[in-house]
Amino acid sequence: MKRFVYINDDESSPTHGLYCDNRISNRKYTLFNFLPKNLMEQFSRFMNQYFLLIACLQLWSLITPVNPASTWGPLIFIFAVSATKEAWDDYNRYLSDKTANEKQVWIVRKGIKQHIQAQDICVGNLVWLRENDEVPCDLVLIGTSDPQGLCYVETAALDGEIDLKTRVIPSACTGIDFELLHKIKGVIECPNPDKDIRRLDANLRLFPPFIDNDVCPLTIKNTILQSCYLRNTEWACGVAVYTGNETKLGMSRGIPEPKLTAMDAMIDKLTGAIFVFQIVVVIVLGIAGNVWKDTEARKQWYVLYPDNDPWYELLVIPLRFELLCSIMIPISIKVSLDLVKSLYAKFIDWDREMIDLETDTPSHATNTAISEDLGQVEYILTDKTGTLTENKMVFKICCISGNFYGNEAGDASKDKRLLNAISSGSPDVVRFLTVMAICNTVIPVRSKTGDIVYKAQSQDEDALVHAAAKLNMVLTNKNGNILELRFNTLAIQYEVLETLEFTSDRKRMSVVVRDCQNGNILLLSKGADEAILPCASAGQQTRIFNEAVEQYSQLGLRTLCLAWRELKEDEYEEWSFMFREANSTLVDREWRIAEVCQRLEKDLEVLGVTAIEDRLQDGVPETIYTLRKAGINFWMLTGDKQNTAIQIALSCNFISPEPKGQLLLIDGKTEEEVGRSLERVLLTMRTTASEPKDVAFVIDGWALEIALKHYWKAFTELAILSRTAICCRVTPSQKAQLVQILKSCDYRTLAIGDGGNDVRMIQQADIGVGISGREGLQAARAADYSIGRFRFLRRLILVHGRYSYNRTAFLSQYSFYKSLLICFIQIFFSFISGVSGTSLFNSVSLMAYNVFYTSIPVLVSVLDKDLSEETVMQHPQILFYCQAGRLLNPSTFAGWFGRSLFHAVVVFVISIHAYAFEKSEMEEVGMVALSGCIWLQAFVVTLETNSFTILQHLAIWGNLIAFYVINWIVCAIPSSGMYTIMFRLCRQPSYWLTILLMVAAGMGPILAIKYFRYTYRPSKINTLQQAERLGGRFLSLGNIEPQQRLIEKEVAPLSITQPKNRNPVYEPLLSDSPSTRRSFGQGTPFDFFQSQSRLSSSYSRNCKDN
Amino acid sequence: MEIASGPSTDSSAARTIPIDSSSILYEFKQQNLPACKPVLKPSYVITTFLLLGFIFLPIGLTTLCASRTVVEIVDRYDSECVPGAFRGNKVSFIKDSSLPKNCSRILKVRKHMKAPIYIYYQLDNYYQNHRRYVKSKSDQQLLHGLNSSNTGSCEPEESNNGLPVVPCGLIAWSLFNDTYTLIRGTKKLSINRKNIAWKSDRDSKFGKQVYPHNFQNGTLIGGGKLDPNIPLSDQEDLIVWMRTAAFPSFRKLYGRIEEDLKADDVIVVHLMNNYNTYSFGGKKKLVLSTSSWLGGRNDFLGVAYISVGGSSIILSIVFLLFHIKIPRPYMGKTLSSLSRKDVSS
């Protein structure tokens, strides 16, 4: 499907009005569909459907035990809250849309420049932009102020990248006069709107009298997309091709799939269990009620049962019990959880210790719903570049035609030999520097002070250009296609003929330039060694370069190979034609281009190898050390070379050096090779599983591809067995696949990365963390959490994740506890009220109990801290409790269930006996039982709170006071059912004696059991608590029962022998302190590699096979 | 429990940005509000239980004493007051309105009873809390009389012969109607039947201008009748009856005797045994009881307090023994000597 855009279209053209106008709408609702649509949305959830059903049943007065208001009130309240939130968000979206839509823009209509609102732009309109204007819709450039037809745009809003990007007008439009642009006519053939912001495969044909009738290809380079900003360009003019919500930005706007935490799933499961329990209770009581009615109630003449039952009579009693028991599932739990979850997220946003002081970026929780999952992470999959490292590239050393440059400090730019070679003008060195300086897409911008500032899209290019400048090869100016270089004092000009762009498949980029001095055409290439060295001319020896690459990567440096070739004029002409043809194809353009490029990039003369250092971020080794101690497994997924990856892994505690650690390599080029290698590694893994050895496997992208395709099962087993893995040379989709494998084994995964290539992995993982770093904000935008530095991950998981988990665990179980408590009392009461479904409590109390009295005190549990942050950091093993879900699972839930049953018995037995005989007035007994529940729950919250802040005291005791105040107020209203009841009760000594008795009888055993466990069967948390609070010396925690892991976890759904049987021993992974190992890639790690020569040799074999 | 530490803000000292770091809001945002962190230390827990016991035991004893000072005479009369001929079929006796229902009972006062002495009737196995029953009244009508049409809840005793019933509903319809006359020696004991209902009910729940209307006129006669000339607010028997009981056994106040009864007094009760409890096997009892500060005779609270107090003392002793016998893993000095085995056990 294609669309045809007629430039400068007027009303008479065939496509006028065919496409939508430029009105942007991000709104979900309109004024009219808000209510139905919002309600529909809310009622798509099971819980809400359940509550609606209950509320509707309550309208049938025959069966309702309480006033329907007791369910309708909270239900409407909850719905109103959600709807208001939605409406407010939508209103804000509407406002921002409105400002965008009403922005004034210049367009050309009927040859006249007009000032109109952005929303009135139609497809085909000519839009004029001035410097720093925001682009209102997707435009195809046709003119700029620049004589070369260039303009610069900032695409931060689109892809988060902050560098300036060059955009150029299509060749057909070059040289059109400013005045003529108003009258330009033509047609653009472009695909239907899609969301790919890196691609546009379109064609432009101008109508006479403009130039020729040729088809001119259009790429994304010829467009400026909506929400970008025009920079460094006086004006630009373009044709609107996509407008409104059909722009690239508009199309890529999507609602991300909501993520569900393991905890939510567990809560849902428990809710389901309670629901089943409720149905059972209802059926049993319903049958009992009907039997009692037929045997007993008919004799109770005062009840006056009619002799002829209507047909539905049998259902009445069960339905009454259904309503009576409906509060078993607390209506407030969803609201409470939403509330506390957004508070957890706020705590992350607010956390001062997670602000990157260097760039002043605070951490941010984009997804407010999954904080608990942070505490349950089992696998961390991390990117390397920019995540573990700074992504601040510095050129270090190089190898030029067999000579290794670099002084003792490992800095080539200070190496005398190199400087001498430069000053003497050694041709190899000059060529090498030329490639460094111009084989790139860097834009030099002269700042006001006269300095040259480079705007580079990739950090490597930036490093190379800077290094070249330092070595006297300065890129001074880029004027259209003309590049100006200054070598020593000599000014050199090159004309850029073509740029063969970098793609992750090609792994190299090239430029074709013409030397303006002598007219020679040169091909300059740079790229990864395996992309460049195989293209070397047959005669050249590349062994020395291979060695250089290997040596450099063992130092943990990033290597790039530089190469060049002189082209003959006709060869270039021939190729240029093919290239242009490939460029204008609409189908598979990228692939076609790659193929054409391949034809040119051959017989290269390799000039040398550059090595760029990317320093480790602060605190990375410590963070990894702590998190591994917490039982989290790390996988490194990187696009980098194997040796570099291993080196980085060593230097940041990822793997331990020999003899503690052992690296197992999976390689192979063919299916059988990989299979054999995989089998061997698996065997070793199985045998070493019981030893406290640190075994890791290393796999590269190619072998991974084969393993995933043919040995999925074996690889999955390997994934389960291995605590550490290094996957190098992997593509973004492979990263996502690896996440998928771990997820399919039921592990909780966290993916952390910083660049666009990590986005898929981040979105795939249970938790995606983006580093708002130098590679742009793309990853941070796609992620659930964005942090400034890798080291904040430790705090994010150990502090925020852990607390969130603990708090939600308490909050959710407590919510069930209090609902069950009141429900059990109702059930007990039904046994002494003729199993007829009478409610002991009045409607007002029931409603207030659920939504007010019991939800306020527990909300402040968001401030509870079982252990101080420092203790958790020192004893990260304690995270095990969260990972294994020890605080919220069916057995802890059973404990709360039992507690509510016990408390219900206490309250019920005491109130029926203390208020027997002449005191047995319905309203009074109801209030006594209710007060008992309120008091008990206050003490339960108190007992379960680990640290009391002023807010907790306020909420717990304030709530108790509020309970009395509210009831006194209600009791002062004559028309209320409980008029004067509370006053009467509060005057009776027996009321207070009863309450005291309930509290003592209810809490005594709980306190005793808790104390006994705390003292004689303490959990590790308790031990640490005692150590921390009593000021004793911190003790070593030792091993947290390793075998529990196997028990707690269900068997993975895969039919693999011994799933999840990975080495669960939490030995300290390194004997020496992590801080001594921070220095980068020096000393001991080398020995490791010498002993691992198997690794290196096999690696170089790989290279040659390439 | 011990309050172990004050503000735990050590880490915040290292903060570089000094933005109002002392304010409560800031501390809240950093989750660093000063908190007290109690520890369940043995000494505190043992003391708590011991203290609980020592508070509860005296309370229990006092409560039990108070309950025991109450003198109570309970006389079940439902089966005795059926003439021998009808013993086999009590229901037909009670339903036959032509038969005389009067009955005499003799009560012996065992202990001196101080005025005021409360006269209750007690019903057993009577479900005033039944779902059909408890809702079957109209608060609106009781207060506003015929003006109120909001009587839907009164079904099936809402109207009769097309006319609304005041007071409507099953509760009023089944009004208890046994009457008692007490004679000591030869003199009739005066029973004060005023102020037996709650004042709040008389004043604001039952209308002063509302008179019974069309009450007990149907084919099905429930319980007692009401004098149509007395406003509902003065029909105290009705008001008492309509305060429904929460349990199937309950007592309701009938009246008060304003003079002391001496030990060994013999009281003859002439009663009218009108109310039908026979069809469902309910019991009827007449209760004469004095009152203490806790109300009537009810040993439950006292016994419960004593047993809770006793068990908490036992518990505290058990914990004390534990504390002495079993070394605690965490107390100050022993902490460092702790072996791994202890922790993982």
PDB file of C-alpha atoms in Angstrom, chain A residues 61-66 292 299-306 320 347 350-353 357 800 803 807 829 832-834 836-838 863 865 868 870 909-915 917-925 946-949 951 953 974-977 979-981 984 989-990 993-994 996-997 1000-1001 1004 1007-1008 1010-1012 1014-1016 1020 1026 1028-1030 1032-1033 1035-1039 1041, chain B residues 2 4 11 15-17 19 26 28-42 45-46 48-49 52 56 59 63 120 122 125-135 156-157 170 173-174 198 200 204-205 220 222-223 243-251 275-276 279-280 293-298 300-301 304-305 308 315 319 322-323 326 328-331 335-336 338 340 343-345:
ATOM      1  CA  SER A  61     -33.958  -6.313  49.318  1.00  0.00           C
ATOM      2  CA  LEU A  62     -35.143  -9.825  50.088  1.00  0.00           C
ATOM      3  CA  ILE A  63     -31.641 -11.178  50.268  1.00  0.00           C
ATOM      4  CA  THR A  64     -29.523  -8.273  51.268  1.00  0.00           C
ATOM      5  CA  PRO A  65     -28.323  -8.548  54.839  1.00  0.00           C
ATOM      6  CA  VAL A  66     -27.197  -4.950  54.928  1.00  0.00           C
ATOM      7  CA  TRP A 292     -32.949 -25.300  59.246  1.00  0.00           C
ATOM      8  CA  LYS A 299     -42.262 -23.933  63.786  1.00  0.00           C
ATOM      9  CA  GLN A 300     -41.089 -20.474  64.745  1.00  0.00           C
ATOM     10  CA  TRP A 301     -44.488 -18.993  64.097  1.00  0.00           C
ATOM     11  CA  TYR A 302     -43.332 -15.391  64.659  1.00  0.00           C
ATOM     12  CA  VAL A 303     -41.100 -15.629  61.579  1.00  0.00           C
ATOM     13  CA  LEU A 304     -44.216 -16.344  59.542  1.00  0.00           C
ATOM     14  CA  TYR A 305     -42.715 -18.245  56.670  1.00  0.00           C
ATOM     15  CA  PRO A 306     -45.265 -18.495  53.885  1.00  0.00           C
ATOM     16  CA  ARG A 320     -27.872 -13.972  51.316  1.00  0.00           C
ATOM     17  CA  PHE A 347      10.298   7.102  47.039  1.00  0.00           C
ATOM     18  CA  TRP A 350      12.769  11.226  45.623  1.00  0.00           C
ATOM     19  CA  ASP A 351      15.787   9.237  46.690  1.00  0.00           C
ATOM     20  CA  ARG A 352      18.682  11.627  47.050  1.00  0.00           C
ATOM     21  CA  GLU A 353      21.211   8.860  47.089  1.00  0.00           C
ATOM     22  CA  LEU A 357      25.488  14.213  40.802  1.00  0.00           C
ATOM     23  CA  HIS A 800      13.573  -0.081  47.356  1.00  0.00           C
ATOM     24  CA  TYR A 803      11.132  -2.751  51.271  1.00  0.00           C
ATOM     25  CA  ARG A 807       5.476  -3.826  52.737  1.00  0.00           C
ATOM     26  CA  PHE A 829     -23.339 -15.266  64.193  1.00  0.00           C
ATOM     27  CA  ILE A 832     -27.061 -18.490  66.451  1.00  0.00           C
ATOM     28  CA  SER A 833     -29.475 -16.590  64.262  1.00  0.00           C
ATOM     29  CA  GLY A 834     -31.155 -19.570  62.705  1.00  0.00           C
ATOM     30  CA  SER A 836     -30.815 -17.091  58.139  1.00  0.00           C
ATOM     31  CA  GLY A 837     -28.082 -14.723  57.038  1.00  0.00           C
ATOM     32  CA  THR A 838     -28.569 -11.905  59.491  1.00  0.00           C
ATOM     33  CA  LEU A 863       7.099   3.568  56.077  1.00  0.00           C
ATOM     34  CA  LYS A 865      11.517  -0.805  57.712  1.00  0.00           C
ATOM     35  CA  SER A 868      17.961  -0.477  58.317  1.00  0.00           C
ATOM     36  CA  GLU A 870      22.919  -0.182  56.099  1.00  0.00           C
ATOM     37  CA  VAL A 909     -17.194 -15.840  72.123  1.00  0.00           C
ATOM     38  CA  ILE A 910     -16.409 -12.971  74.418  1.00  0.00           C
ATOM     39  CA  SER A 911     -19.122 -10.726  73.084  1.00  0.00           C
ATOM     40  CA  ILE A 912     -21.856 -13.333  73.179  1.00  0.00           C
ATOM     41  CA  HIS A 913     -21.016 -14.307  76.719  1.00  0.00           C
ATOM     42  CA  ALA A 914     -20.270 -10.911  78.168  1.00  0.00           C
ATOM     43  CA  TYR A 915     -23.384  -9.499  76.570  1.00  0.00           C
ATOM     44  CA  PHE A 917     -29.229 -12.204  78.734  1.00  0.00           C
ATOM     45  CA  GLU A 918     -30.565  -8.769  79.503  1.00  0.00           C
ATOM     46  CA  LYS A 919     -27.731  -7.042  77.576  1.00  0.00           C
ATOM     47  CA  SER A 920     -28.249  -8.956  74.389  1.00  0.00           C
ATOM     48  CA  GLU A 921     -29.428  -6.055  72.322  1.00  0.00           C
ATOM     49  CA  MET A 922     -28.584  -6.390  68.659  1.00  0.00           C
ATOM     50  CA  GLU A 923     -27.085  -2.957  68.026  1.00  0.00           C
ATOM     51  CA  GLU A 924     -25.085  -3.040  71.225  1.00  0.00           C
ATOM     52  CA  VAL A 925     -23.643  -6.475  70.648  1.00  0.00           C
ATOM     53  CA  ASN A 946       9.024  -3.079  62.863  1.00  0.00           C
ATOM     54  CA  SER A 947       9.765   0.580  63.211  1.00  0.00           C
ATOM     55  CA  PHE A 948       7.455   3.235  64.468  1.00  0.00           C
ATOM     56  CA  THR A 949       7.658   6.711  63.112  1.00  0.00           C
ATOM     57  CA  LEU A 951       3.124   8.804  61.299  1.00  0.00           C
ATOM     58  CA  HIS A 953       1.637   6.246  65.822  1.00  0.00           C
ATOM     59  CA  PRO A 974     -31.649  10.355  66.130  1.00  0.00           C
ATOM     60  CA  SER A 975     -32.649   8.776  62.851  1.00  0.00           C
ATOM     61  CA  SER A 976     -29.627   6.514  62.668  1.00  0.00           C
ATOM     62  CA  GLY A 977     -30.096   2.937  63.730  1.00  0.00           C
ATOM     63  CA  TYR A 979     -28.692   6.318  68.001  1.00  0.00           C
ATOM     64  CA  THR A 980     -27.175   6.633  71.530  1.00  0.00           C
ATOM     65  CA  ILE A 981     -25.700   3.131  71.360  1.00  0.00           C
ATOM     66  CA  ARG A 984     -24.476   3.902  76.389  1.00  0.00           C
ATOM     67  CA  PRO A 989     -17.674  -0.522  82.744  1.00  0.00           C
ATOM     68  CA  SER A 990     -18.490  -3.908  81.272  1.00  0.00           C
ATOM     69  CA  LEU A 993     -13.733  -4.731  80.479  1.00  0.00           C
ATOM     70  CA  THR A 994     -14.938  -6.712  77.495  1.00  0.00           C
ATOM     71  CA  LEU A 996      -9.695  -5.253  77.369  1.00  0.00           C
ATOM     72  CA  LEU A 997     -10.405  -8.938  77.631  1.00  0.00           C
ATOM     73  CA  ALA A1000      -5.570  -9.581  75.968  1.00  0.00           C
ATOM     74  CA  ALA A1001      -7.061 -12.872  74.875  1.00  0.00           C
ATOM     75  CA  GLY A1004      -1.568 -12.671  74.157  1.00  0.00           C
ATOM     76  CA  LEU A1007       2.606 -12.148  71.083  1.00  0.00           C
ATOM     77  CA  ALA A1008       3.723 -15.342  72.766  1.00  0.00           C
ATOM     78  CA  LYS A1010       5.861 -14.274  67.869  1.00  0.00           C
ATOM     79  CA  TYR A1011       8.209 -13.920  70.799  1.00  0.00           C
ATOM     80  CA  PHE A1012       8.965 -17.611  70.829  1.00  0.00           C
ATOM     81  CA  TYR A1014      11.703 -14.434  67.363  1.00  0.00           C
ATOM     82  CA  THR A1015      13.858 -15.680  70.169  1.00  0.00           C
ATOM     83  CA  TYR A1016      14.202 -19.386  69.683  1.00  0.00           C
ATOM     84  CA  LYS A1020      17.687 -14.384  59.488  1.00  0.00           C
ATOM     85  CA  GLN A1026      18.254  -8.104  67.054  1.00  0.00           C
ATOM     86  CA  GLU A1028      21.154  -4.190  64.676  1.00  0.00           C
ATOM     87  CA  ARG A1029      18.885  -2.904  67.374  1.00  0.00           C
ATOM     88  CA  LEU A1030      20.591  -4.200  70.428  1.00  0.00           C
ATOM     89  CA  GLY A1032      25.651  -6.067  69.224  1.00  0.00           C
ATOM     90  CA  ARG A1033      28.362  -6.882  66.749  1.00  0.00           C
ATOM     91  CA  LEU A1035      27.463 -11.547  62.987  1.00  0.00           C
ATOM     92  CA  SER A1036      28.135 -13.442  59.875  1.00  0.00           C
ATOM     93  CA  LEU A1037      24.936 -14.732  58.519  1.00  0.00           C
ATOM     94  CA  GLY A1038      26.461 -17.862  57.203  1.00  0.00           C
ATOM     95  CA  ASN A1039      24.520 -19.750  54.669  1.00  0.00           C
ATOM     96  CA  GLU A1041      19.419 -22.543  53.951  1.00  0.00           C
TER      97      GLU A1041
ATOM     98  CA  GLU B   2      12.927  -1.893  74.090  1.00  0.00           C
ATOM     99  CA  ALA B   4      16.514   0.625  70.646  1.00  0.00           C
ATOM    100  CA  SER B  11      23.911   7.866  56.015  1.00  0.00           C
ATOM    101  CA  ARG B  15      24.631  14.004  51.548  1.00  0.00           C
ATOM    102  CA  THR B  16      26.080  16.735  49.508  1.00  0.00           C
ATOM    103  CA  ILE B  17      23.020  18.775  48.809  1.00  0.00           C
ATOM    104  CA  ILE B  19      18.326  21.215  50.897  1.00  0.00           C
ATOM    105  CA  TYR B  26      12.364  15.708  53.443  1.00  0.00           C
ATOM    106  CA  PHE B  28       9.681  11.388  54.847  1.00  0.00           C
ATOM    107  CA  LYS B  29      10.715  11.483  51.222  1.00  0.00           C
ATOM    108  CA  GLN B  30      14.004   9.827  52.037  1.00  0.00           C
ATOM    109  CA  GLN B  31      12.183   7.280  54.209  1.00  0.00           C
ATOM    110  CA  ASN B  32      14.324   8.478  57.024  1.00  0.00           C
ATOM    111  CA  LEU B  33      11.829   9.689  59.578  1.00  0.00           C
ATOM    112  CA  PRO B  34      13.122   9.118  63.074  1.00  0.00           C
ATOM    113  CA  ALA B  35      11.690   5.846  64.206  1.00  0.00           C
ATOM    114  CA  CYS B  36      11.731   3.807  67.324  1.00  0.00           C
ATOM    115  CA  LYS B  37      12.484   0.201  66.704  1.00  0.00           C
ATOM    116  CA  PRO B  38      11.254  -2.069  69.420  1.00  0.00           C
ATOM    117  CA  VAL B  39      12.878  -5.402  70.039  1.00  0.00           C
ATOM    118  CA  LEU B  40      11.074  -8.333  71.593  1.00  0.00           C
ATOM    119  CA  LYS B  41      13.540  -8.715  74.406  1.00  0.00           C
ATOM    120  CA  PRO B  42      12.821 -11.566  76.852  1.00  0.00           C
ATOM    121  CA  VAL B  45       7.982  -9.832  77.047  1.00  0.00           C
ATOM    122  CA  ILE B  46       8.142 -11.711  80.339  1.00  0.00           C
ATOM    123  CA  THR B  48       4.482  -7.774  79.931  1.00  0.00           C
ATOM    124  CA  PHE B  49       2.901 -11.144  80.529  1.00  0.00           C
ATOM    125  CA  LEU B  52      -0.904  -8.628  82.394  1.00  0.00           C
ATOM    126  CA  PHE B  56      -6.096  -9.298  85.201  1.00  0.00           C
ATOM    127  CA  ILE B  59      -9.953  -7.394  87.928  1.00  0.00           C
ATOM    128  CA  THR B  63     -15.755  -8.776  88.604  1.00  0.00           C
ATOM    129  CA  TYR B 120     -37.254 -10.023  83.581  1.00  0.00           C
ATOM    130  CA  GLN B 122     -36.446 -14.859  79.671  1.00  0.00           C
ATOM    131  CA  ASN B 125     -34.753 -20.780  71.612  1.00  0.00           C
ATOM    132  CA  TYR B 126     -36.484 -17.692  70.385  1.00  0.00           C
ATOM    133  CA  TYR B 127     -34.852 -16.177  67.291  1.00  0.00           C
ATOM    134  CA  GLN B 128     -35.442 -12.483  67.475  1.00  0.00           C
ATOM    135  CA  ASN B 129     -32.320 -12.186  65.357  1.00  0.00           C
ATOM    136  CA  HIS B 130     -33.780 -14.123  62.454  1.00  0.00           C
ATOM    137  CA  ARG B 131     -33.248 -12.398  59.115  1.00  0.00           C
ATOM    138  CA  ARG B 132     -36.983 -12.270  58.358  1.00  0.00           C
ATOM    139  CA  TYR B 133     -37.804 -11.051  61.804  1.00  0.00           C
ATOM    140  CA  VAL B 134     -35.163  -8.535  62.660  1.00  0.00           C
ATOM    141  CA  LYS B 135     -35.840  -6.354  59.657  1.00  0.00           C
ATOM    142  CA  PRO B 156     -45.743  -9.811  55.690  1.00  0.00           C
ATOM    143  CA  GLU B 157     -47.428  -7.823  58.482  1.00  0.00           C
ATOM    144  CA  LEU B 170     -43.391  -9.149  62.621  1.00  0.00           C
ATOM    145  CA  TRP B 173     -47.028  -8.461  65.780  1.00  0.00           C
ATOM    146  CA  SER B 174     -45.348 -11.077  67.964  1.00  0.00           C
ATOM    147  CA  TRP B 198     -34.634   3.273  76.904  1.00  0.00           C
ATOM    148  CA  SER B 200     -33.844   7.630  73.848  1.00  0.00           C
ATOM    149  CA  SER B 204     -37.038   9.918  69.545  1.00  0.00           C
ATOM    150  CA  LYS B 205     -37.786   6.500  68.124  1.00  0.00           C
ATOM    151  CA  LEU B 220     -53.715 -14.607  62.311  1.00  0.00           C
ATOM    152  CA  GLY B 222     -49.622 -13.155  66.848  1.00  0.00           C
ATOM    153  CA  GLY B 223     -48.784 -11.988  70.325  1.00  0.00           C
ATOM    154  CA  ARG B 243     -35.178  -3.782  70.872  1.00  0.00           C
ATOM    155  CA  THR B 244     -34.427  -7.098  69.256  1.00  0.00           C
ATOM    156  CA  ALA B 245     -32.087  -9.458  71.011  1.00  0.00           C
ATOM    157  CA  ALA B 246     -28.947 -10.687  69.336  1.00  0.00           C
ATOM    158  CA  PHE B 247     -29.076 -14.205  70.768  1.00  0.00           C
ATOM    159  CA  PRO B 248     -31.749 -16.876  70.854  1.00  0.00           C
ATOM    160  CA  SER B 249     -31.706 -16.708  74.686  1.00  0.00           C
ATOM    161  CA  PHE B 250     -32.506 -13.333  76.050  1.00  0.00           C
ATOM    162  CA  ARG B 251     -34.101 -11.491  78.927  1.00  0.00           C
ATOM    163  CA  TYR B 275     -47.523 -16.468  74.873  1.00  0.00           C
ATOM    164  CA  ASN B 276     -46.960 -19.386  72.592  1.00  0.00           C
ATOM    165  CA  SER B 279     -44.911 -24.755  68.994  1.00  0.00           C
ATOM    166  CA  PHE B 280     -41.125 -24.369  68.724  1.00  0.00           C
ATOM    167  CA  TRP B 293     -22.159  -2.096  88.820  1.00  0.00           C
ATOM    168  CA  LEU B 294     -21.638  -4.632  86.100  1.00  0.00           C
ATOM    169  CA  GLY B 295     -25.277  -5.354  85.551  1.00  0.00           C
ATOM    170  CA  GLY B 296     -26.898  -8.696  86.197  1.00  0.00           C
ATOM    171  CA  ARG B 297     -25.381 -11.939  87.344  1.00  0.00           C
ATOM    172  CA  ASN B 298     -22.825 -13.027  84.753  1.00  0.00           C
ATOM    173  CA  PHE B 300     -18.229 -14.987  82.400  1.00  0.00           C
ATOM    174  CA  LEU B 301     -16.152 -11.839  82.602  1.00  0.00           C
ATOM    175  CA  ALA B 304     -12.405 -15.172  81.737  1.00  0.00           C
ATOM    176  CA  TYR B 305     -10.277 -12.511  83.401  1.00  0.00           C
ATOM    177  CA  VAL B 308      -6.463 -15.076  81.026  1.00  0.00           C
ATOM    178  CA  LEU B 315       3.262 -18.200  80.253  1.00  0.00           C
ATOM    179  CA  PHE B 319       9.259 -18.033  79.166  1.00  0.00           C
ATOM    180  CA  PHE B 322      13.173 -20.943  78.722  1.00  0.00           C
ATOM    181  CA  HIS B 323      15.152 -17.810  79.129  1.00  0.00           C
ATOM    182  CA  ILE B 326      18.165 -22.027  76.729  1.00  0.00           C
ATOM    183  CA  ARG B 328      19.670 -16.762  73.675  1.00  0.00           C
ATOM    184  CA  PRO B 329      21.518 -16.440  70.442  1.00  0.00           C
ATOM    185  CA  TYR B 330      21.757 -12.712  70.228  1.00  0.00           C
ATOM    186  CA  MET B 331      22.286 -11.088  73.587  1.00  0.00           C
ATOM    187  CA  LEU B 335      26.747 -12.546  69.762  1.00  0.00           C
ATOM    188  CA  SER B 336      30.343 -12.909  68.694  1.00  0.00           C
ATOM    189  CA  LEU B 338      27.747 -17.513  67.928  1.00  0.00           C
ATOM    190  CA  ARG B 340      27.082 -20.807  62.177  1.00  0.00           C
ATOM    191  CA  VAL B 343      22.101 -19.246  62.904  1.00  0.00           C
ATOM    192  CA  SER B 344      20.999 -21.673  60.326  1.00  0.00           C
ATOM    193  CA  SER B 345      19.097 -23.855  62.711  1.00  0.00           C
TER     194      SER B 345
END
